[in-house]
Tab-separated table of C-alpha atoms in Angstrom:
chain	number	residue	atom	x	y	z
A	19	MET	CA	159.975	22.961	-66.522
A	20	LYS	CA	161.420	21.163	-69.515
A	21	GLU	CA	158.736	19.584	-71.319
A	22	LYS	CA	158.949	15.970	-72.523
A	23	TYR	CA	157.591	14.439	-75.044
A	24	LYS	CA	157.528	10.774	-75.835
A	25	LYS	CA	158.317	9.037	-79.370
A	26	SER	CA	157.287	6.497	-80.909
A	27	LEU	CA	158.773	4.448	-83.891
A	28	TYR	CA	156.941	3.624	-86.860
A	29	ILE	CA	157.641	0.579	-88.620
A	30	PRO	CA	155.792	-0.109	-91.941
A	31	ASN	CA	154.498	-4.189	-91.438
A	32	GLU	CA	156.534	-4.933	-94.881
A	33	LEU	CA	159.843	-4.128	-93.235
A	34	LEU	CA	158.441	-6.312	-90.160
A	35	LEU	CA	157.970	-9.120	-92.091
A	36	GLU	CA	161.276	-8.922	-94.001
A	37	ILE	CA	163.150	-9.212	-90.314
A	38	PHE	CA	160.911	-11.454	-88.938
A	39	ALA	CA	161.450	-14.084	-92.141
A	40	ASP	CA	165.045	-13.602	-92.080
A	41	LYS	CA	166.350	-17.354	-92.800
A	42	ASN	CA	168.881	-16.770	-89.570
A	43	LEU	CA	165.553	-17.395	-87.101
A	44	ASP	CA	164.254	-20.104	-85.858
A	45	ILE	CA	160.998	-21.555	-84.161
A	46	GLN	CA	161.682	-19.856	-80.588
A	47	ASN	CA	162.646	-16.811	-82.521
A	48	ILE	CA	159.016	-16.451	-84.306
A	49	ILE	CA	157.371	-17.647	-81.152
A	50	VAL	CA	159.333	-14.991	-78.677
A	51	VAL	CA	158.345	-12.703	-81.884
A	52	SER	CA	154.756	-13.662	-81.424
A	53	MET	CA	154.564	-12.960	-77.613
A	54	VAL	CA	154.847	-8.800	-77.809
A	55	CYS	CA	151.820	-7.683	-79.440
A	56	LYS	CA	148.691	-8.489	-81.240
A	57	LEU	CA	150.030	-6.710	-84.676
A	58	TRP	CA	153.119	-8.979	-84.009
A	59	TYR	CA	151.137	-12.197	-83.359
A	60	GLU	CA	149.479	-11.732	-86.505
A	61	LEU	CA	152.407	-10.792	-88.827
A	62	SER	CA	154.187	-14.064	-86.906
A	63	LEU	CA	151.468	-15.771	-88.834
A	64	ASP	CA	152.815	-14.614	-92.705
A	65	ASN	CA	153.655	-17.012	-95.298
A	66	ALA	CA	156.267	-15.099	-95.869
A	67	VAL	CA	157.679	-15.890	-92.924
A	68	TRP	CA	157.046	-19.148	-91.999
A	69	ARG	CA	158.389	-20.240	-95.981
A	70	PRO	CA	162.095	-19.934	-94.789
A	71	LEU	CA	160.812	-21.838	-91.438
A	72	PHE	CA	159.514	-24.454	-93.432
A	73	ILE	CA	162.274	-25.106	-96.674
A	74	LYS	CA	164.880	-24.229	-93.629
A	75	ARG	CA	163.539	-28.114	-91.685
A	76	PHE	CA	161.914	-29.784	-94.512
A	77	SER	CA	164.225	-28.672	-97.523
A	78	TYR	CA	161.760	-28.742	-100.177
A	79	SER	CA	159.241	-25.581	-100.820
A	80	PRO	CA	155.785	-25.616	-99.756
A	81	THR	CA	154.562	-23.592	-102.750
A	82	LEU	CA	155.497	-26.543	-104.679
A	83	ALA	CA	153.254	-28.265	-102.569
A	84	ASN	CA	150.156	-26.496	-102.812
A	85	HIS	CA	149.603	-25.418	-99.167
A	86	SER	CA	148.016	-22.420	-98.209
A	87	ILE	CA	148.415	-21.865	-94.641
A	88	PHE	CA	152.222	-22.325	-94.231
A	89	LYS	CA	152.211	-22.854	-90.234
A	90	GLU	CA	149.674	-24.826	-90.111
A	91	ASP	CA	151.701	-26.915	-93.437
A	92	TYR	CA	154.906	-26.653	-91.168
A	93	GLN	CA	152.995	-28.541	-88.171
A	94	LYS	CA	151.047	-31.388	-90.640
A	95	GLN	CA	154.671	-32.509	-91.671
A	96	LEU	CA	156.424	-32.088	-88.506
A	97	ALA	CA	153.612	-34.432	-86.643
A	98	LEU	CA	153.465	-36.652	-90.016
A	99	THR	CA	157.070	-37.104	-89.944
A	100	GLN	CA	157.494	-38.061	-86.441
A	101	ALA	CA	154.682	-40.217	-86.506
A	102	MET	CA	156.405	-42.463	-89.189
A	103	LYS	CA	159.531	-42.025	-87.455
A	104	LYS	CA	158.010	-43.820	-84.459
A	105	LYS	CA	155.980	-46.552	-86.519
A	106	CYS	CA	159.068	-47.583	-88.048
A	107	GLU	CA	161.242	-47.269	-85.284
A	108	SER	CA	160.397	-50.679	-83.874
A	109	ASN	CA	159.046	-51.970	-86.695
A	110	HIS	CA	161.777	-52.361	-89.568
A	111	ALA	CA	159.360	-54.749	-91.584
A	112	CYS	CA	157.149	-51.227	-92.566
A	113	ARG	CA	159.548	-49.877	-94.266
A	114	ASN	CA	159.468	-52.769	-97.465
A	115	GLU	CA	155.738	-51.688	-97.994
A	116	PRO	CA	155.103	-49.957	-101.349
A	117	GLY	CA	153.482	-47.033	-99.691
A	118	LEU	CA	156.674	-44.740	-101.263
A	119	LEU	CA	155.890	-45.749	-104.641
A	120	GLU	CA	152.765	-44.907	-103.991
A	121	ALA	CA	152.952	-41.776	-102.671
A	122	ILE	CA	155.435	-40.474	-105.473
A	123	ARG	CA	152.847	-41.388	-107.866
A	124	GLU	CA	150.159	-39.362	-106.239
A	125	LYS	CA	152.642	-36.373	-105.962
A	126	ASN	CA	151.057	-36.730	-102.449
A	127	ILE	CA	154.448	-34.685	-100.992
A	128	PRO	CA	154.382	-34.530	-97.624
A	129	LEU	CA	153.757	-38.122	-97.423
A	130	ILE	CA	156.958	-38.777	-99.549
A	131	TYR	CA	159.181	-36.690	-97.594
A	132	ALA	CA	158.020	-38.753	-94.323
A	133	LEU	CA	158.626	-41.974	-95.710
A	134	PHE	CA	162.031	-40.597	-96.453
A	135	GLU	CA	163.027	-39.397	-93.446
A	136	SER	CA	161.397	-42.925	-91.478
A	137	GLY	CA	163.778	-45.025	-93.373
A	138	HIS	CA	161.622	-46.064	-96.592
A	139	ARG	CA	162.618	-46.216	-100.035
A	140	ILE	CA	161.447	-47.586	-103.312
A	141	ILE	CA	162.089	-51.067	-103.836
A	142	ILE	CA	163.234	-51.910	-106.584
A	143	ASP	CA	161.324	-55.666	-107.124
A	144	SER	CA	157.996	-53.347	-107.596
A	145	PHE	CA	159.013	-53.176	-111.631
A	146	PRO	CA	158.528	-55.776	-113.841
A	147	ASP	CA	161.668	-58.586	-114.624
A	148	GLY	CA	161.718	-58.311	-118.230
A	149	GLU	CA	164.100	-56.048	-119.178
A	150	GLN	CA	162.728	-53.972	-121.421
A	151	GLN	CA	159.680	-53.913	-119.768
A	152	PHE	CA	161.613	-52.758	-116.754
A	153	THR	CA	163.378	-50.172	-118.950
A	154	GLU	CA	159.779	-48.317	-120.197
A	155	GLU	CA	158.715	-48.778	-116.816
A	156	MET	CA	161.125	-47.578	-115.291
A	157	LEU	CA	161.726	-44.253	-117.878
A	158	GLY	CA	157.914	-43.464	-117.183
A	159	PHE	CA	158.378	-43.543	-112.923
A	160	LEU	CA	161.482	-41.637	-113.495
A	161	SER	CA	159.462	-38.850	-115.719
A	162	GLU	CA	156.958	-38.586	-113.013
A	163	CYS	CA	159.587	-38.134	-110.279
A	164	ALA	CA	160.755	-35.102	-112.404
A	165	GLU	CA	157.423	-33.221	-110.580
A	166	LEU	CA	158.629	-33.498	-107.644
A	167	PRO	CA	160.610	-30.431	-105.422
A	168	SER	CA	164.281	-31.290	-106.296
A	169	SER	CA	165.000	-32.168	-102.773
A	170	LEU	CA	163.003	-34.838	-103.016
A	171	LEU	CA	163.717	-36.181	-106.484
A	172	ALA	CA	167.479	-35.653	-105.618
A	173	ARG	CA	166.946	-37.909	-102.302
A	174	ILE	CA	165.270	-40.646	-105.826
A	175	PHE	CA	168.424	-39.864	-107.846
A	176	LYS	CA	170.803	-40.738	-104.953
A	177	ARG	CA	170.007	-43.819	-102.491
A	178	GLY	CA	166.488	-44.025	-103.376
A	179	PHE	CA	165.942	-47.405	-104.270
A	180	CYS	CA	166.086	-51.193	-102.504
A	181	THR	CA	165.820	-54.568	-103.011
A	182	ALA	CA	162.148	-56.146	-101.110
A	183	ASP	CA	164.319	-57.590	-98.294
A	184	MET	CA	165.486	-53.646	-97.483
A	185	GLU	CA	169.175	-54.353	-98.779
A	186	THR	CA	171.218	-50.892	-100.872
A	187	SER	CA	170.336	-51.261	-104.461
A	188	GLU	CA	173.082	-51.483	-106.898
A	189	PHE	CA	170.617	-49.216	-109.188
A	190	LEU	CA	171.235	-45.933	-109.492
A	191	ALA	CA	168.582	-44.037	-111.703
A	192	LEU	CA	171.272	-41.240	-113.269
A	193	HIS	CA	173.100	-44.353	-114.159
A	194	PHE	CA	170.105	-45.659	-115.636
A	195	ILE	CA	168.645	-42.809	-117.987
A	196	VAL	CA	172.476	-41.595	-118.956
A	197	ALA	CA	171.962	-44.938	-120.918
A	198	GLU	CA	168.178	-45.625	-121.520
A	199	ALA	CA	166.764	-42.000	-121.746
A	200	ASP	CA	166.223	-40.102	-125.078
A	201	GLU	CA	166.966	-36.415	-125.155
A	202	LYS	CA	163.705	-35.289	-124.629
A	203	LEU	CA	163.883	-37.218	-120.896
A	204	LEU	CA	167.898	-36.262	-120.324
A	205	GLN	CA	167.113	-32.699	-120.525
A	206	LYS	CA	163.500	-32.974	-118.179
A	207	ILE	CA	165.000	-35.219	-115.546
A	208	PHE	CA	168.000	-33.054	-115.130
A	209	ARG	CA	166.579	-29.457	-114.825
A	210	ALA	CA	164.238	-30.896	-112.179
A	211	LEU	CA	168.075	-32.411	-110.673
A	212	GLY	CA	169.454	-28.481	-111.322
A	213	ASP	CA	172.436	-27.781	-108.894
A	214	ASP	CA	171.634	-31.477	-107.211
A	215	LEU	CA	172.988	-32.684	-109.830
A	216	LEU	CA	176.626	-32.053	-108.751
A	217	SER	CA	175.725	-34.028	-105.755
A	218	VAL	CA	173.983	-36.678	-107.517
A	219	SER	CA	176.970	-37.888	-109.950
A	220	ARG	CA	178.967	-38.483	-107.174
A	221	TYR	CA	177.413	-41.663	-106.298
A	222	CYS	CA	179.527	-44.522	-107.370
A	223	ASP	CA	178.021	-48.203	-107.945
A	224	LEU	CA	179.186	-51.060	-105.965
A	225	TYR	CA	182.182	-51.046	-107.972
A	226	ASP	CA	183.252	-47.335	-107.216
A	227	ASN	CA	182.134	-45.842	-110.631
A	228	ASN	CA	180.385	-43.319	-111.225
A	229	PHE	CA	177.840	-41.611	-113.954
A	230	PHE	CA	180.383	-39.911	-115.156
A	231	SER	CA	182.844	-42.777	-115.391
A	232	SER	CA	179.956	-45.281	-116.713
A	233	LEU	CA	179.369	-42.510	-119.751
A	234	LEU	CA	182.449	-43.065	-120.889
A	235	HIS	CA	181.475	-46.554	-121.239
A	236	PHE	CA	178.871	-45.430	-123.960
A	237	PRO	CA	179.627	-43.839	-127.921
A	238	VAL	CA	180.825	-40.651	-128.621
A	239	GLU	CA	177.935	-39.040	-129.766
A	240	ARG	CA	176.243	-40.187	-126.820
A	241	PHE	CA	178.934	-38.924	-124.499
A	242	SER	CA	178.947	-35.519	-126.072
A	243	LEU	CA	175.141	-35.353	-125.593
A	244	VAL	CA	174.747	-35.752	-122.710
A	245	LEU	CA	177.893	-33.259	-121.617
A	246	ARG	CA	175.838	-30.795	-123.240
A	247	LEU	CA	172.884	-31.609	-121.558
A	248	LEU	CA	174.535	-30.854	-118.427
A	249	TYR	CA	176.830	-27.924	-119.886
A	250	GLU	CA	172.561	-26.165	-120.510
A	251	THR	CA	171.638	-27.000	-116.994
A	252	LEU	CA	174.957	-26.072	-115.224
A	253	GLY	CA	176.456	-23.659	-116.833
A	254	LYS	CA	180.260	-23.649	-117.380
A	255	THR	CA	181.407	-22.813	-114.436
A	256	LYS	CA	179.154	-25.656	-112.118
A	257	LEU	CA	180.200	-28.169	-114.498
A	258	SER	CA	183.745	-27.537	-114.890
A	259	THR	CA	183.689	-28.375	-110.548
A	260	LEU	CA	181.876	-31.849	-111.562
A	261	LEU	CA	184.854	-31.926	-113.849
A	262	VAL	CA	187.317	-31.718	-111.750
A	263	TYR	CA	186.040	-33.140	-108.806
A	264	GLN	CA	187.116	-36.831	-107.115
A	265	ASN	CA	186.092	-39.229	-109.185
A	266	HIS	CA	187.137	-42.338	-106.799
A	267	THR	CA	186.545	-42.834	-103.432
A	268	TYR	CA	190.241	-44.012	-102.850
A	269	THR	CA	192.577	-42.037	-105.788
A	270	ASP	CA	192.243	-38.403	-106.207
A	271	TRP	CA	191.859	-38.718	-110.046
A	272	SER	CA	188.555	-36.724	-111.597
A	273	CYS	CA	186.668	-36.718	-114.387
A	274	ILE	CA	189.223	-35.633	-116.243
A	275	HIS	CA	191.642	-37.644	-115.904
A	276	SER	CA	189.155	-40.634	-116.729
A	277	ALA	CA	188.669	-38.658	-120.243
A	278	SER	CA	192.279	-38.570	-120.969
A	279	ARG	CA	192.889	-41.830	-120.617
A	280	CYS	CA	189.685	-42.995	-123.162
A	281	GLY	CA	191.706	-41.396	-126.499
A	282	ARG	CA	191.440	-38.070	-128.367
A	283	GLU	CA	187.628	-38.009	-128.567
A	284	TYR	CA	186.507	-37.852	-125.207
A	285	PHE	CA	189.032	-36.050	-124.251
A	286	PHE	CA	188.533	-33.054	-126.301
A	287	ILE	CA	184.973	-33.239	-125.713
A	288	THR	CA	185.319	-32.884	-121.575
A	289	LEU	CA	187.769	-30.138	-122.850
A	290	LYS	CA	185.643	-27.932	-123.765
A	291	TYR	CA	184.091	-27.307	-120.566
A	292	LEU	CA	186.872	-26.811	-118.569
A	293	LYS	CA	187.038	-23.749	-117.285
A	294	ARG	CA	190.910	-22.015	-117.213
A	295	GLN	CA	191.339	-21.551	-113.456
A	296	ASP	CA	190.367	-25.289	-114.093
A	297	TYR	CA	193.550	-26.042	-115.950
A	298	PRO	CA	195.736	-27.545	-113.060
A	299	VAL	CA	193.726	-30.618	-112.906
A	300	LEU	CA	195.819	-31.414	-116.417
A	301	LEU	CA	198.747	-31.839	-114.323
A	302	LYS	CA	197.478	-33.758	-111.478
A	303	LYS	CA	198.637	-37.581	-111.351
A	304	GLY	CA	195.451	-39.905	-111.428
A	305	LEU	CA	196.278	-43.865	-110.938
A	306	ASN	CA	199.889	-44.278	-110.638
A	307	ASP	CA	202.448	-41.017	-111.541
A	308	GLU	CA	202.709	-41.366	-114.661
A	309	ASP	CA	198.794	-40.554	-115.206
A	310	ILE	CA	198.718	-37.041	-115.556
A	311	PRO	CA	196.433	-35.456	-117.986
A	312	LEU	CA	198.711	-33.361	-120.132
A	313	PHE	CA	201.145	-36.359	-120.444
A	314	ASN	CA	197.561	-38.736	-121.666
A	315	ILE	CA	197.060	-36.523	-124.501
A	316	ALA	CA	201.078	-35.936	-125.835
A	317	TYR	CA	201.034	-40.145	-125.726
A	318	TRP	CA	197.872	-39.985	-127.645
A	319	GLY	CA	199.053	-37.678	-130.334
A	320	ASP	CA	196.305	-35.458	-128.997
A	321	LYS	CA	197.464	-32.366	-130.983
A	322	GLU	CA	193.636	-31.361	-131.314
A	323	SER	CA	193.452	-31.012	-127.383
A	324	LEU	CA	196.871	-29.856	-127.041
A	325	SER	CA	196.269	-26.949	-129.818
A	326	HIS	CA	192.850	-26.365	-127.283
A	327	ILE	CA	194.886	-25.952	-123.790
A	328	ILE	CA	197.948	-23.409	-125.568
A	329	ASN	CA	195.304	-21.673	-127.596
A	330	ILE	CA	193.185	-21.124	-124.304
A	331	LEU	CA	196.511	-20.568	-122.315
A	332	GLY	CA	198.046	-18.452	-123.875
A	333	ALA	CA	201.296	-16.685	-122.467
A	334	ASP	CA	201.056	-19.156	-120.296
A	335	ALA	CA	201.111	-21.802	-122.169
A	336	THR	CA	204.861	-22.150	-122.829
A	337	THR	CA	205.759	-22.574	-118.539
A	338	PHE	CA	202.292	-25.187	-118.470
A	339	LEU	CA	204.606	-27.120	-120.778
A	340	LYS	CA	207.677	-27.129	-119.098
A	341	TYR	CA	205.918	-29.175	-115.897
A	342	LYS	CA	207.727	-31.404	-114.430
A	343	ASP	CA	206.012	-33.817	-111.868
A	344	ASN	CA	207.524	-35.118	-108.883
A	345	LYS	CA	210.313	-37.472	-110.432
A	346	GLY	CA	210.823	-34.916	-112.784
A	347	ARG	CA	209.588	-36.088	-115.716
A	348	ASN	CA	207.756	-33.723	-118.323
A	349	ILE	CA	205.953	-33.865	-121.629
A	350	LEU	CA	208.185	-34.811	-124.433
A	351	LEU	CA	208.719	-38.654	-123.399
A	352	PRO	CA	204.987	-39.509	-123.410
A	353	ALA	CA	205.218	-36.708	-126.790
A	354	LEU	CA	208.090	-39.065	-128.002
A	355	LEU	CA	206.239	-42.623	-127.525
A	356	SER	CA	203.131	-41.041	-129.662
A	357	GLU	CA	202.817	-42.386	-133.071
A	358	ASP	CA	202.183	-38.835	-133.998
A	359	HIS	CA	205.025	-36.822	-134.015
A	360	SER	CA	203.975	-33.843	-135.151
A	361	THR	CA	203.130	-33.219	-131.214
A	362	VAL	CA	206.487	-32.563	-130.783
A	363	GLU	CA	206.391	-30.578	-133.685
A	364	LEU	CA	203.603	-28.799	-131.580
A	365	ILE	CA	205.090	-28.191	-128.666
A	366	GLU	CA	208.650	-26.758	-130.629
A	367	LYS	CA	207.180	-24.498	-132.457
A	368	VAL	CA	205.314	-22.849	-129.024
A	369	MET	CA	208.174	-23.100	-127.055
A	370	GLY	CA	210.585	-21.864	-129.199
A	371	MET	CA	214.302	-22.049	-127.889
A	372	GLU	CA	213.034	-23.012	-124.973
A	373	PHE	CA	212.628	-26.671	-126.180
A	374	ILE	CA	216.157	-26.702	-125.302
A	375	ASP	CA	214.696	-26.569	-121.517
A	376	LEU	CA	212.520	-30.140	-121.991
A	377	LEU	CA	216.071	-31.876	-123.562
A	378	LEU	CA	218.225	-30.628	-120.241
A	379	MET	CA	215.705	-31.719	-117.786
A	380	GLN	CA	216.971	-34.481	-115.927
A	381	ASP	CA	214.706	-36.494	-113.551
A	382	THR	CA	214.837	-37.715	-109.728
A	383	ASN	CA	217.471	-40.191	-110.735
A	384	GLY	CA	219.526	-37.662	-112.795
A	385	ARG	CA	218.652	-38.612	-116.143
A	386	ASP	CA	218.328	-36.667	-118.678
A	387	ILE	CA	215.421	-37.606	-122.044
A	388	LEU	CA	218.159	-39.759	-123.988
A	389	ARG	CA	218.666	-41.234	-120.833
A	390	ARG	CA	215.442	-42.255	-120.454
A	391	VAL	CA	214.516	-42.768	-123.614
A	392	MET	CA	217.186	-46.018	-123.900
A	393	LEU	CA	215.664	-46.846	-120.636
A	394	LEU	CA	212.246	-47.982	-122.838
A	395	GLN	CA	211.908	-51.662	-122.679
A	396	GLU	CA	209.741	-51.780	-126.334
A	397	PRO	CA	211.183	-52.852	-129.582
A	398	THR	CA	210.466	-48.930	-131.451
A	399	VAL	CA	213.478	-47.843	-128.887
A	400	LEU	CA	216.045	-47.362	-131.709
A	401	ARG	CA	213.378	-45.649	-133.284
A	402	ARG	CA	212.780	-43.206	-130.470
A	403	ILE	CA	216.804	-42.729	-129.539
A	404	ASN	CA	217.345	-41.280	-133.204
A	405	THR	CA	214.469	-38.495	-132.637
A	406	VAL	CA	216.508	-37.732	-129.347
A	407	LEU	CA	219.444	-37.680	-131.388
A	408	LYS	CA	218.015	-35.572	-134.002
A	409	LEU	CA	216.435	-32.871	-131.506
A	410	LEU	CA	219.715	-32.591	-129.853
A	411	ARG	CA	221.875	-32.037	-132.653
A	412	ASP	CA	218.694	-29.337	-133.990
A	413	TYR	CA	218.968	-27.655	-130.564
A	414	ASP	CA	223.533	-28.033	-130.648
A	415	CYS	CA	223.210	-29.651	-127.272
A	416	LEU	CA	224.912	-33.288	-129.159
A	417	ASP	CA	227.153	-33.172	-126.515
A	418	ILE	CA	225.044	-35.132	-123.836
A	419	ALA	CA	225.419	-37.506	-126.783
A	420	GLN	CA	229.062	-37.028	-127.131
A	421	GLU	CA	229.504	-37.108	-122.866
A	422	LEU	CA	226.920	-40.597	-123.038
A	423	TYR	CA	228.816	-41.970	-125.703
A	424	SER	CA	232.141	-42.079	-124.471
A	425	SER	CA	231.187	-43.428	-120.542
A	426	ASP	CA	231.137	-46.745	-119.074
A	427	GLU	CA	226.935	-45.892	-118.658
A	428	PHE	CA	226.565	-45.894	-122.411
A	429	THR	CA	227.880	-49.266	-122.403
A	430	GLN	CA	225.343	-50.465	-119.154
A	431	LEU	CA	222.122	-49.058	-120.454
A	432	ILE	CA	222.848	-51.361	-123.771
A	433	SER	CA	223.075	-54.422	-121.893
A	434	GLN	CA	220.132	-53.536	-119.849
A	435	ASN	CA	218.064	-53.166	-122.617
A	436	LEU	CA	216.948	-56.223	-124.211
A	437	TYR	CA	215.480	-54.562	-127.668
A	438	ILE	CA	218.306	-52.155	-128.129
A	439	ASN	CA	221.091	-53.727	-130.484
A	440	GLN	CA	224.127	-52.522	-129.775
A	441	ASP	CA	225.734	-52.424	-133.474
A	442	GLU	CA	222.956	-50.549	-134.177
A	443	THR	CA	223.807	-48.805	-131.416
A	444	ILE	CA	226.410	-48.045	-132.167
A	445	GLU	CA	226.388	-46.681	-135.396
A	446	LEU	CA	223.408	-44.148	-134.754
A	447	PHE	CA	225.470	-42.567	-131.924
A	448	ASN	CA	228.527	-42.595	-134.549
A	449	LYS	CA	226.637	-40.878	-137.029
A	450	TYR	CA	225.540	-37.893	-135.107
A	451	THR	CA	228.680	-37.305	-133.121
A	452	GLU	CA	230.800	-37.727	-136.157
A	453	GLU	CA	228.510	-35.151	-137.568
A	454	LYS	CA	229.275	-32.310	-134.689
A	455	THR	CA	232.911	-33.478	-135.003
A	456	ASN	CA	232.294	-32.726	-138.872
A	457	ASN	CA	230.725	-29.457	-138.360
A	458	PHE	CA	233.292	-28.965	-135.306
A	459	CYS	CA	236.042	-28.655	-137.309
A	460	SER	CA	234.862	-26.955	-140.417
A	461	ILE	CA	233.888	-23.541	-138.419
A	462	LEU	CA	237.394	-24.434	-137.467
């Protein structure tokens, strides 16, 4: 008869703890585990098992609150939270007590969590009315808040304040510190928030502006400082994500769009923190069809930003500059409208003979660059026409001008534009078309 051997498998306690501490296990799973045997029961009480359960349920780490036995503290936090919710459920007035403010100052983290969960907010009216006194006290309070777990700090910075009658306050802590805090305090709070900055920064005021929009109202030096501190906190990848994130509730424009409308200094500072793979945002429309960052920087004559983009894109720069929007418009018209003609020269230099494609490109109405310039309703239109004719001559494309000049459309375009002097325009076209004819005769 064959002997049968009873085999047993030994699993080290350390490995069992790793299994029990799996983030996918919930309370019910741990209860089942604890009922298997005495050893498993003892292991199921370990802090390593209850720490992930605590974080999963209450969003902050118990180690930050000096907890010793996490299971007991889990039970206490749960009981406190449920009791506070029950108390406030039928008593709206209890949320209007200064308990949260006091709990924050005392660093009573379990109570802070329970108060937030039961609908409490920090009453903005608890702070002094005077502007200077309010600023000093609020900065001191937010500095204290920076010592809280990041998840609780984020709740304060999102919608943590209310008025005395429990109405949502227009006060946003992040907007406030960006305006008032010194570099040291900004750095302290940014580091305390960490990755939560990404979500906190997206909260908007009553006018639908987030903190980035507010930041653009500050001097360039302040704007540059805040972006640098954000970069030091988040790193370039996450900061770039923030810059391309939708910045407004009702449109699809981003922080990059906002900066591109503020002029070259703000945009160039922002652009330095944009990752190459996020560059397609420069081709997306914002407030309207003309609000495309690439076109905006051409219009501003922002040669520094355009050079930066070209250098980063390398061999792909030409394709990028040939971008055409859904109405067939390209970068050339805003570049021509710029007071700095060197922008056009830079585009020419980068594109080489492919610059001809921009000259010949038609919009959805079949209009090339010459026709579009002639439709410009502005006093400088004749100067713009002269520039386009010169470019057409330089690239041997004056056939476009000759064709238009000899058509009825030429007369229509002149009559539709109050800023065009008919005699001067005809003289200008004669100059370039005759020049082409003379050149042709010389060749013959």
